[in-house]
Every structure is written in C-alpha cells, then in structure tokens.
Tab-separated table of N, CA and C in Angstrom:
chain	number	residue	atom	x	y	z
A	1	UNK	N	-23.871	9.441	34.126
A	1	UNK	CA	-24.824	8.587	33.469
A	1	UNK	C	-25.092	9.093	32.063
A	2	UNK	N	-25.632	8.259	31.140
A	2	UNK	CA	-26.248	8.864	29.743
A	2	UNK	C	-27.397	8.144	29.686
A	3	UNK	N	-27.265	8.725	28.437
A	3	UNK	CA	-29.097	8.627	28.115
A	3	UNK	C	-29.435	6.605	27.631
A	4	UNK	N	-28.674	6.386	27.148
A	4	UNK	CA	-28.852	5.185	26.985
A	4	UNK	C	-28.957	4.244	28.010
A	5	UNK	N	-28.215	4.390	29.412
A	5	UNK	CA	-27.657	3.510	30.464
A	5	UNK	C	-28.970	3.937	30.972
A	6	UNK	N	-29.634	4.998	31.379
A	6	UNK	CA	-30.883	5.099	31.808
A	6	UNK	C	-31.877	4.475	31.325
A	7	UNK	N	-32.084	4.515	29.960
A	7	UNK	CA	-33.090	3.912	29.038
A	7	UNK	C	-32.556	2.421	29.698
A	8	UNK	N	-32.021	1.645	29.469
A	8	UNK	CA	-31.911	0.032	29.596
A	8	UNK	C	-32.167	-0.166	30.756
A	9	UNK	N	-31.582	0.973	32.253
A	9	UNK	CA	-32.663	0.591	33.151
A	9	UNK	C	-33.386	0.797	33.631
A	10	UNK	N	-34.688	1.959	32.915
A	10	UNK	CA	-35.995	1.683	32.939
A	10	UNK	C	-36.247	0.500	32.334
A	11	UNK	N	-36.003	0.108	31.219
A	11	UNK	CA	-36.268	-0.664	30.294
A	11	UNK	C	-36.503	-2.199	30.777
A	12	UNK	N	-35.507	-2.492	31.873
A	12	UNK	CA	-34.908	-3.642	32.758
A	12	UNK	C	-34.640	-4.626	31.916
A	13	UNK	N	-33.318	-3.788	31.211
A	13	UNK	CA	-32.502	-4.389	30.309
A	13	UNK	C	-30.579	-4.568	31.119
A	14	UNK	N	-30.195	-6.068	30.870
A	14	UNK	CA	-29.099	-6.094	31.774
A	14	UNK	C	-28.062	-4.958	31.409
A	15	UNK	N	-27.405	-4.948	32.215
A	15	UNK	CA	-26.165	-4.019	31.504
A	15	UNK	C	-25.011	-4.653	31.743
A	16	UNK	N	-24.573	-5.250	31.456
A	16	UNK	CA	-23.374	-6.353	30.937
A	16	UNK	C	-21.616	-5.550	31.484
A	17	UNK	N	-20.878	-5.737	32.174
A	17	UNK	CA	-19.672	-5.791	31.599
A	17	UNK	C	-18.889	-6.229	30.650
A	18	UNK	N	-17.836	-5.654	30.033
A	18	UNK	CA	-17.236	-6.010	28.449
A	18	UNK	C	-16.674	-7.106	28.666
A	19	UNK	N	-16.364	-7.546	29.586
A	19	UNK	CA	-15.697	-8.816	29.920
A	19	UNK	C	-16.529	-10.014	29.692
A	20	UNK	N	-17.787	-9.723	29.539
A	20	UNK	CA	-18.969	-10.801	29.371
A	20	UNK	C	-18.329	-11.049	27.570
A	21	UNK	N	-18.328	-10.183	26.772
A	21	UNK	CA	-18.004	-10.523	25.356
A	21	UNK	C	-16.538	-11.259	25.349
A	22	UNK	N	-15.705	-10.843	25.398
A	22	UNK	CA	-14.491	-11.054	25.831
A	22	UNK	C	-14.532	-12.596	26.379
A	23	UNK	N	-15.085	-12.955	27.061
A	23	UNK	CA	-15.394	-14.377	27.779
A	23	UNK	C	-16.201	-15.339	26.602
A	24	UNK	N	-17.157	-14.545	26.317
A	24	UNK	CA	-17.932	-15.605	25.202
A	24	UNK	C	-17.280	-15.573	24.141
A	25	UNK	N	-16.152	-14.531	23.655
A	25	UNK	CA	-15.207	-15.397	22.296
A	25	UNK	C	-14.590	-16.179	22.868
A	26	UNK	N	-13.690	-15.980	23.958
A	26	UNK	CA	-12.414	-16.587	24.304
A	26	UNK	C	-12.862	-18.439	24.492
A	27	UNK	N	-14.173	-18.169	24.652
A	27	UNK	CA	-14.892	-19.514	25.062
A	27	UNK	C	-15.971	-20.373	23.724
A	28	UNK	N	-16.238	-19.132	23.123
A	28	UNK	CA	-16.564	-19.991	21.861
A	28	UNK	C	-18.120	-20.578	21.839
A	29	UNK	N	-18.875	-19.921	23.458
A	29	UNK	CA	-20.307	-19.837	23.275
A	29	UNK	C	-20.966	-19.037	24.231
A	30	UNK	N	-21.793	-18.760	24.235
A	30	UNK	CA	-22.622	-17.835	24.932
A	30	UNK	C	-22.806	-18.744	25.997
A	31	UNK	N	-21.925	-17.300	27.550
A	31	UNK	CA	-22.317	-17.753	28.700
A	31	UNK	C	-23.195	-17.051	29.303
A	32	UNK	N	-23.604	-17.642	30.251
A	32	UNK	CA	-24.372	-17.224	31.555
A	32	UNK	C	-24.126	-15.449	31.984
A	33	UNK	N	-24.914	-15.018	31.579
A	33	UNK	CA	-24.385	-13.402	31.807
A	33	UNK	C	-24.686	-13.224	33.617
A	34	UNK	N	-25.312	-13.674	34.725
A	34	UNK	CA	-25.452	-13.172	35.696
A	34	UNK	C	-24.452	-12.634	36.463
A	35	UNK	N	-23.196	-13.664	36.135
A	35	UNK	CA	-21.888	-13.110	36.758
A	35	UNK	C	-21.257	-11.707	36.125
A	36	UNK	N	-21.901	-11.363	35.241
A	36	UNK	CA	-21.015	-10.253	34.512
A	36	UNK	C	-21.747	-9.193	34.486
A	37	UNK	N	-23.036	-8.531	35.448
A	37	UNK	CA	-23.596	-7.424	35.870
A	37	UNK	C	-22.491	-6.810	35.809
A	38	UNK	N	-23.155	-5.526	35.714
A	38	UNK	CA	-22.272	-4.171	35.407
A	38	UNK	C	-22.324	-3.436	36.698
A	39	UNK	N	-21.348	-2.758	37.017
A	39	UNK	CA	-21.206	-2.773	38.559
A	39	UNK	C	-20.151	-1.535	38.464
A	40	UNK	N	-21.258	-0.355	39.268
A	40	UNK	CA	-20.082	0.949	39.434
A	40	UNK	C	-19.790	1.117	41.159
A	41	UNK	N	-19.064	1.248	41.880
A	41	UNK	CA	-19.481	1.439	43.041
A	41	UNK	C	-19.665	2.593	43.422
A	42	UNK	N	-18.953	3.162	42.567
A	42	UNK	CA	-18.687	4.864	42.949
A	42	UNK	C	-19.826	5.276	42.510
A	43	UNK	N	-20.184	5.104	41.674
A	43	UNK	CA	-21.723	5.927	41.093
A	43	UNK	C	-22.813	5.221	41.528
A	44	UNK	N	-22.688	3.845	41.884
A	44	UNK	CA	-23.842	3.460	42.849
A	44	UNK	C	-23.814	4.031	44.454
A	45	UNK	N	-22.654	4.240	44.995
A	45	UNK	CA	-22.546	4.825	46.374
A	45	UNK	C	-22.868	6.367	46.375
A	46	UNK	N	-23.104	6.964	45.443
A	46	UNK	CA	-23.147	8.548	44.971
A	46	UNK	C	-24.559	8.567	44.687
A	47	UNK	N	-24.953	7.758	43.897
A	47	UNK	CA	-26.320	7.958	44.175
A	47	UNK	C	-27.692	7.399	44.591
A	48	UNK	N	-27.225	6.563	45.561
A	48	UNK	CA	-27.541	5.591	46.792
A	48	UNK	C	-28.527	4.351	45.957
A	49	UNK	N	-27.756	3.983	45.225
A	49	UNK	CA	-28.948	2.785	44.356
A	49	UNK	C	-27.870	1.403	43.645
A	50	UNK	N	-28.284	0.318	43.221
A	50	UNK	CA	-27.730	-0.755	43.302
A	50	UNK	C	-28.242	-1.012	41.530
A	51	UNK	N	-27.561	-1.076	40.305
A	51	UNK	CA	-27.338	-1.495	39.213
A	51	UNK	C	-28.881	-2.798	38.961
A	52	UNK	N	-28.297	-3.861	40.015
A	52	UNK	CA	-29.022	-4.974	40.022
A	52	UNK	C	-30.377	-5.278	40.132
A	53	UNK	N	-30.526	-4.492	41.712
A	53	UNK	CA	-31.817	-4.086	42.147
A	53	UNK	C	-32.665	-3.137	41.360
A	54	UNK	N	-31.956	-2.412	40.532
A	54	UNK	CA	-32.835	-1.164	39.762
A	54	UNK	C	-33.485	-2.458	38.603
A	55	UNK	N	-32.867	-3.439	38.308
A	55	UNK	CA	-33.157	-3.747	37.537
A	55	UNK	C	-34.100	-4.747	37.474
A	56	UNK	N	-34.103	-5.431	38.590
A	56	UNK	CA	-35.489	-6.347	39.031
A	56	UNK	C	-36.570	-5.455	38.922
A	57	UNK	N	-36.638	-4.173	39.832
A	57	UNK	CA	-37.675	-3.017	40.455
A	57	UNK	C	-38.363	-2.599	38.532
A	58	UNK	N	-37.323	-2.633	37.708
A	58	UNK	CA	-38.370	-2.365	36.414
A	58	UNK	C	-38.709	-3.643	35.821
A	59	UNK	N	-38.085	-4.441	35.944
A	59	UNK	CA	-38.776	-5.800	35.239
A	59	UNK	C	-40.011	-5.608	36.151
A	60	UNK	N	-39.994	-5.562	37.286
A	60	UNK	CA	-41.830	-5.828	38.625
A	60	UNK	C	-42.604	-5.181	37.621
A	61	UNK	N	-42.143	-3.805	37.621
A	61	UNK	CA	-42.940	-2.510	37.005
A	61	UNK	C	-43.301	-2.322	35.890
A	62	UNK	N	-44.149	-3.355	35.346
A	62	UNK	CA	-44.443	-3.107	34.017
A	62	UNK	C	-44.534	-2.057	32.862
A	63	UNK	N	-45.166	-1.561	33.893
A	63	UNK	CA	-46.046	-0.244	33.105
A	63	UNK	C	-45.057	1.124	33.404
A	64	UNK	N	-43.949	0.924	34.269
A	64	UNK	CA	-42.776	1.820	34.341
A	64	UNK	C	-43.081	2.954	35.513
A	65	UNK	N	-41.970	3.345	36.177
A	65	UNK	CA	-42.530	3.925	37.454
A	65	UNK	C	-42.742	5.039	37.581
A	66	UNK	N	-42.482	5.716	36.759
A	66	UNK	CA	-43.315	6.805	36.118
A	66	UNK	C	-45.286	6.817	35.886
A	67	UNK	N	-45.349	5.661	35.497
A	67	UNK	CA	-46.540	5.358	35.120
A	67	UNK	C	-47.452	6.187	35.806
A	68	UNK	N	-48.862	7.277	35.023
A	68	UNK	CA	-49.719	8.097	35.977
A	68	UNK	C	-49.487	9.307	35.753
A	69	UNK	N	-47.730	9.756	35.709
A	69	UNK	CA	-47.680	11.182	36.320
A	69	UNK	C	-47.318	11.716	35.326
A	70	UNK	N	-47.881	13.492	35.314
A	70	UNK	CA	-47.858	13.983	33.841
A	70	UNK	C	-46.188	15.070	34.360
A	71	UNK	N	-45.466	15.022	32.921
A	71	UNK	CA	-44.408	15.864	33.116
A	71	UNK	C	-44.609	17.310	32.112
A	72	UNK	N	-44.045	18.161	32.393
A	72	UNK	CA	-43.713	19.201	31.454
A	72	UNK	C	-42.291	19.838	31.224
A	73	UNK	N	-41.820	20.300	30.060
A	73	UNK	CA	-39.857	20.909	30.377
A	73	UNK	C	-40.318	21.614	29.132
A	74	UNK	N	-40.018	22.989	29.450
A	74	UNK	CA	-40.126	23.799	28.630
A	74	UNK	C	-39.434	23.546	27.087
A	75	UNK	N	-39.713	24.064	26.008
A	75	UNK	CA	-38.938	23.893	24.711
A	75	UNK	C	-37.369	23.839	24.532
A	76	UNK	N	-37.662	25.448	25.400
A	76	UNK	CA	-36.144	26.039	25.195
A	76	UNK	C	-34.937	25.071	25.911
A	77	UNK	N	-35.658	24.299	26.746
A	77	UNK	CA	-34.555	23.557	27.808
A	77	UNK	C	-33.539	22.532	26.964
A	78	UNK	N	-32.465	22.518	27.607
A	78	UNK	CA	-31.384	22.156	27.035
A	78	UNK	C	-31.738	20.556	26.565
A	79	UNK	N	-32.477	19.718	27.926
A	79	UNK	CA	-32.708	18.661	28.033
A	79	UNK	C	-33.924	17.854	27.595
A	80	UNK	N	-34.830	19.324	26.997
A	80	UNK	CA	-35.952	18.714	26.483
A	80	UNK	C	-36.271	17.687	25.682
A	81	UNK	N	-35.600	17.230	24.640
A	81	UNK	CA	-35.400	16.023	24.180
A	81	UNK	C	-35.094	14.900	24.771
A	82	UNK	N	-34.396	14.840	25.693
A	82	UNK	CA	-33.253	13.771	26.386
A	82	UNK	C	-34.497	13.596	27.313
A	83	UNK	N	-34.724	14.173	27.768
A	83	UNK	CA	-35.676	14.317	29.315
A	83	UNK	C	-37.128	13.795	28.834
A	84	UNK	N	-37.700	13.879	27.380
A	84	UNK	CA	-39.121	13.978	26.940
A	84	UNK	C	-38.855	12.110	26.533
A	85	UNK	N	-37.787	11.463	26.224
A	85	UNK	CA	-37.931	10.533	25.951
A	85	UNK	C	-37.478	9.444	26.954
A	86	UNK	N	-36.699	9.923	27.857
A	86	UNK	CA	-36.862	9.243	29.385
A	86	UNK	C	-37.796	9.031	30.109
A	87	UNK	N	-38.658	10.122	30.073
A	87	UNK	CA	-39.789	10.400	31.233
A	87	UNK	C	-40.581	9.116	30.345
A	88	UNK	N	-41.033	9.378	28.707
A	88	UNK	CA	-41.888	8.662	28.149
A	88	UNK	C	-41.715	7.085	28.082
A	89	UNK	N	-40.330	6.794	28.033
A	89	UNK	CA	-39.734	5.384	28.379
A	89	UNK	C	-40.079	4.676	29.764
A	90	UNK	N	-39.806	5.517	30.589
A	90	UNK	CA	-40.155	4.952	32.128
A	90	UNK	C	-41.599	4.752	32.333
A	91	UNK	N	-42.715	5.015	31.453
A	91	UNK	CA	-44.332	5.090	31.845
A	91	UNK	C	-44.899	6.597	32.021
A	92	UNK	N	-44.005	7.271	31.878
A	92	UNK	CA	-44.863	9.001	32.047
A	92	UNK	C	-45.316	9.522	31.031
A	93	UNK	N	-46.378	10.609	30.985
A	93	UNK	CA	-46.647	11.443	30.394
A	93	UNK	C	-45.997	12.858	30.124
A	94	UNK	N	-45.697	12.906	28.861
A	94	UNK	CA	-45.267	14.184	28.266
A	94	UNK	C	-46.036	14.900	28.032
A	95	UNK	N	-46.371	16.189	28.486
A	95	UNK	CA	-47.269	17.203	28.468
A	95	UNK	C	-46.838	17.921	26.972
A	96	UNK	N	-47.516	18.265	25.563
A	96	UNK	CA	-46.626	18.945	24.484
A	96	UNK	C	-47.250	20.108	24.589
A	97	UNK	N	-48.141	20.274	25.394
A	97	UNK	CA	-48.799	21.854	25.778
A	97	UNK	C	-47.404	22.727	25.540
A	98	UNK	N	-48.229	24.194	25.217
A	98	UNK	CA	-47.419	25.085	25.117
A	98	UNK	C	-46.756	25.582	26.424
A	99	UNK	N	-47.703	25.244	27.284
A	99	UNK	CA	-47.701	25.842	28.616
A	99	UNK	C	-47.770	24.741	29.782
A	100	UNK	N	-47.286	25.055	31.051
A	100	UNK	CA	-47.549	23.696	31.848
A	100	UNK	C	-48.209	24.464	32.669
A	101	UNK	N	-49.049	23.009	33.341
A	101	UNK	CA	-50.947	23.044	33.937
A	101	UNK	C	-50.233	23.017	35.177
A	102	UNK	N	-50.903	23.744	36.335
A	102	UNK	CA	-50.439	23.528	37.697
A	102	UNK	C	-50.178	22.221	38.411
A	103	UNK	N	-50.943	21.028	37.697
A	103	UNK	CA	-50.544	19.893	37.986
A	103	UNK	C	-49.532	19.004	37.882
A	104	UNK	N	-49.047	19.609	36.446
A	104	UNK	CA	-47.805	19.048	35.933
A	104	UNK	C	-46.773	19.206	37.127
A	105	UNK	N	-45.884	17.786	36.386
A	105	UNK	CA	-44.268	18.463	37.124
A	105	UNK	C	-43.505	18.962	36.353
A	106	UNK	N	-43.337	20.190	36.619
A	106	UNK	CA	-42.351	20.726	35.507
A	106	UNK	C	-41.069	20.212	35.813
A	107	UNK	N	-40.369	20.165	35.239
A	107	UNK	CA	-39.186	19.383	34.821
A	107	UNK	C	-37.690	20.667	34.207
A	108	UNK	N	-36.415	21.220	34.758
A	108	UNK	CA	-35.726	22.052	34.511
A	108	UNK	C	-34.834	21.492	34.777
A	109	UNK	N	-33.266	22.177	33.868
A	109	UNK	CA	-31.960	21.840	34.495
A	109	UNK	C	-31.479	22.900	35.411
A	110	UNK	N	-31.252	22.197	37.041
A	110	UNK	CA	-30.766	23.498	37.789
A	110	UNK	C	-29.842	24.632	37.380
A	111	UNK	N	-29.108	24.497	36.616
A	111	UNK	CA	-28.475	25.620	35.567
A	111	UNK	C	-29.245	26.713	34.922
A	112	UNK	N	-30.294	26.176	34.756
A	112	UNK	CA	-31.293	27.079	33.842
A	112	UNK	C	-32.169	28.573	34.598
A	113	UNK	N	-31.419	29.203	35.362
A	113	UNK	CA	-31.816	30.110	36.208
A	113	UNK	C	-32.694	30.958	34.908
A	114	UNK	N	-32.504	31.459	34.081
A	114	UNK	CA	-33.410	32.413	33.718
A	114	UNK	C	-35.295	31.839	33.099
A	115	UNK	N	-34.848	30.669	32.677
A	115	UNK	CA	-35.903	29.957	32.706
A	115	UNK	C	-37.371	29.362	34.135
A	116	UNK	N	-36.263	29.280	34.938
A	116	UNK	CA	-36.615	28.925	36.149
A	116	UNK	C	-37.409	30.612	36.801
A	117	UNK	N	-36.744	31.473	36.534
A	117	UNK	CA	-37.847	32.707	37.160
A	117	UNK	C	-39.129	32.821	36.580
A	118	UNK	N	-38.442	32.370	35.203
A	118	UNK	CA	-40.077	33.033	34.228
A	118	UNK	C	-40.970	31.863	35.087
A	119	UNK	N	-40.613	30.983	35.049
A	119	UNK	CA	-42.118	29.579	35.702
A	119	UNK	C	-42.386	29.847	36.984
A	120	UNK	N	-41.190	30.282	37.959
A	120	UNK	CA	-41.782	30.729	39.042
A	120	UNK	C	-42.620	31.263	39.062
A	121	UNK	N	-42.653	32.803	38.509
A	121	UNK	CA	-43.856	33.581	38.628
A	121	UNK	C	-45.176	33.336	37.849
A	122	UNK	N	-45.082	32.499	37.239
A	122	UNK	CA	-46.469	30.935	36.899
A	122	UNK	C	-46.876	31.057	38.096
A	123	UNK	N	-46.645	30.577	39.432
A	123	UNK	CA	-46.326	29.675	40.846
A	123	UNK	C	-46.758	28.264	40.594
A	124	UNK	N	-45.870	27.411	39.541
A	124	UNK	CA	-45.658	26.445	39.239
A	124	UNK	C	-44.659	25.438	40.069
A	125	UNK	N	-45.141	24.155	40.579
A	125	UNK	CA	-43.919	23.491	41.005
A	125	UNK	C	-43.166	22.740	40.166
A	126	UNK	N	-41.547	23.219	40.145
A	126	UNK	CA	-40.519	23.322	39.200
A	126	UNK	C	-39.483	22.177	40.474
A	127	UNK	N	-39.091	21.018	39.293
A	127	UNK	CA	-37.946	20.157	39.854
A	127	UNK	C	-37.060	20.274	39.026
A	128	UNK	N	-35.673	19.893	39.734
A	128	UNK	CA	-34.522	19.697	39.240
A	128	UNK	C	-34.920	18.289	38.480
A	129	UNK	N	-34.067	18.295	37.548
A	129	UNK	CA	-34.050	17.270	36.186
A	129	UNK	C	-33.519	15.915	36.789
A	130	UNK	N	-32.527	16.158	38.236
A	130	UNK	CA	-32.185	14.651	38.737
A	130	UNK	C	-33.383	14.105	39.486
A	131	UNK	N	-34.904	14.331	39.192
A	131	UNK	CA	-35.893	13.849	39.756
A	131	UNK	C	-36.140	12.552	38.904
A	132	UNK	N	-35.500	12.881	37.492
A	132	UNK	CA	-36.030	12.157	36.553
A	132	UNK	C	-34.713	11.138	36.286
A	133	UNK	N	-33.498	11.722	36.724
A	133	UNK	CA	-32.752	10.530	36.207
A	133	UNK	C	-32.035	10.179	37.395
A	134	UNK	N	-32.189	10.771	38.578
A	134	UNK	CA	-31.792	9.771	39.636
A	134	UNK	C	-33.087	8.896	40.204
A	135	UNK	N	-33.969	9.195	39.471
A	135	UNK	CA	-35.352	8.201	39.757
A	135	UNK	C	-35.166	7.260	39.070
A	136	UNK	N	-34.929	7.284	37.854
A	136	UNK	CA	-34.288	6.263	36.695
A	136	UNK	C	-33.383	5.460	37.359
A	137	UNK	N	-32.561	5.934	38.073
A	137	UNK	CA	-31.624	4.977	38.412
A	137	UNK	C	-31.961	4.522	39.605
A	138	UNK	N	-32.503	4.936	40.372
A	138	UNK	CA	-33.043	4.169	41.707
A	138	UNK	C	-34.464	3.593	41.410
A	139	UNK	N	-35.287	3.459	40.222
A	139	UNK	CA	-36.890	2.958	39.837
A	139	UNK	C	-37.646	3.669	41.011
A	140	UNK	N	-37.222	5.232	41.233
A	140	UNK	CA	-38.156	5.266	42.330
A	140	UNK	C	-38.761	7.025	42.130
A	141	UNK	N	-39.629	7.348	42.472
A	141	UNK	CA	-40.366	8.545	42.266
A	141	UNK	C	-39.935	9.112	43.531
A	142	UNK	N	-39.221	10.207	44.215
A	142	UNK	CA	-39.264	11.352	45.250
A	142	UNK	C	-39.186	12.633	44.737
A	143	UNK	N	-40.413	13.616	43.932
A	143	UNK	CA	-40.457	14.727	44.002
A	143	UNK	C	-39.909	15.257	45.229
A	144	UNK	N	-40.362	15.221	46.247
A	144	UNK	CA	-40.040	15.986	47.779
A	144	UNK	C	-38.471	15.987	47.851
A	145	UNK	N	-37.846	15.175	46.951
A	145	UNK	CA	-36.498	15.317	46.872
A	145	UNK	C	-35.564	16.742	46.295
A	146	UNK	N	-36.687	16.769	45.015
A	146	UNK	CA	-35.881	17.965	43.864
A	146	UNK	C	-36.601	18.743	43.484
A	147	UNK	N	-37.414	19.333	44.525
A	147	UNK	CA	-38.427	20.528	44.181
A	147	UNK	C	-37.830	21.521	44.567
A	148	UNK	N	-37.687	22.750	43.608
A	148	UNK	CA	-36.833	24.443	43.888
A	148	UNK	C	-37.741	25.246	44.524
C-alpha cells in the first residue's frame, strides 16, 4: 500500500482502474466509473478487507474512523510524517507533545526495536503502525490487534 491509496480511502475517494481512462478516450466521453473499481485480490485477501466496502464505510463516516482517539509516534520514527498525516486524515488526533500521555496510542514501526524499549520502560501502550494502515484499509479501529 502507499500513502496516497490510503489517503483516498479514508477520504472515500474511488480508486479507479486505468482502464476507466483508456475507455473514456477510446469512447470520447466520460463513463460510468462503477464498473471500473479498483480491485486487488491478493492484497484484499491478505488483508481481509474489500476496496469497495472500505469505501462506502468512509463515505458513512464522516468525521473519519479515527475520529476521538488521540495518537502519538515519536519524532525520530521513520514514519512519523507518513503516519501523522494519515492518522490526521482519517479523524484522529495527533498528539505534538514531546512526550506521549498514558492515554495516547503510541504508534511505532515494528522494526524500530531500540525505540520501542525506551517507551516500554514509560509502561506505555505501544502498537505496531499496521493499526493505522490496516485500519485504513479495512475503516476499522482494532488496537487489541497490534499492541506489543
């Protein structure tokens, strides 16, 4: 996934196959895009969620399904950027504290082992980063999923 394909579906923006353009020159006007959803199977069967359906579930969700919950990801993190403007796209709160509040969800890339000790001994609860973008792609919140 990237950062953009996430953004459009929080956003519950379609995501088109190229064949949709391709069709509207060859045809000479703008068609009906429903037939030309974008459709992975492999990456929808991998990470148990449906392109289509994600995309109704954020049009419902106004306010984004995030909406409520405060995040935190340290500076140093690789993803802090990428991750600070996802979370904020979907309806969440970005914590810019120096420090994260026991309430927060902290937010890490499982790679990031040396980072990940220092917050442990915080006794902070620390998730893996696919909380945030396999939530993105399924419109759905399971901490209990990607907590270390």
């Amino acid at each position: 996934w990237t950062k953009k394909l996430l953004l459009a579906i929080c956003g519950g923006k379609p995501i088109l196959s190229r064949n949709y353009l391709r069709d509207c020159i060859t045809n000479k006007r703008i068609l009906d895009f429903e037939r030309y959803f974008f459709h992975d199977a492999e990456l929808e069967k991998k990470y148990d969620f449906n392109f289509k359906e994600s995309l109704v579930k954020a049009n419902e969700n106004e306010n984004g399904f995030l909406f409520g919950i405060i995040f935190w990801a340290p500076p140093t993190s690789k993803l802090y950027k990428e991750i600070k403007i996802i979370i904020t796209s979907s309806g969440g709160t970005f914590s810019n504290e120096e420090k994260a509040s026991k309430t927060d969800y902290v937010i890490i890339h499982k790679e990031e082992k040396e980072i990940f000790d220092t917050l442990k001994k915080e006794e902070l609860k620390i998730y893996n980063h696919e909380l945030i973008f396999i939530g993105c792609l399924r419109q759905s919140f399971e901490p209990e999923n990607y907590i270390f």
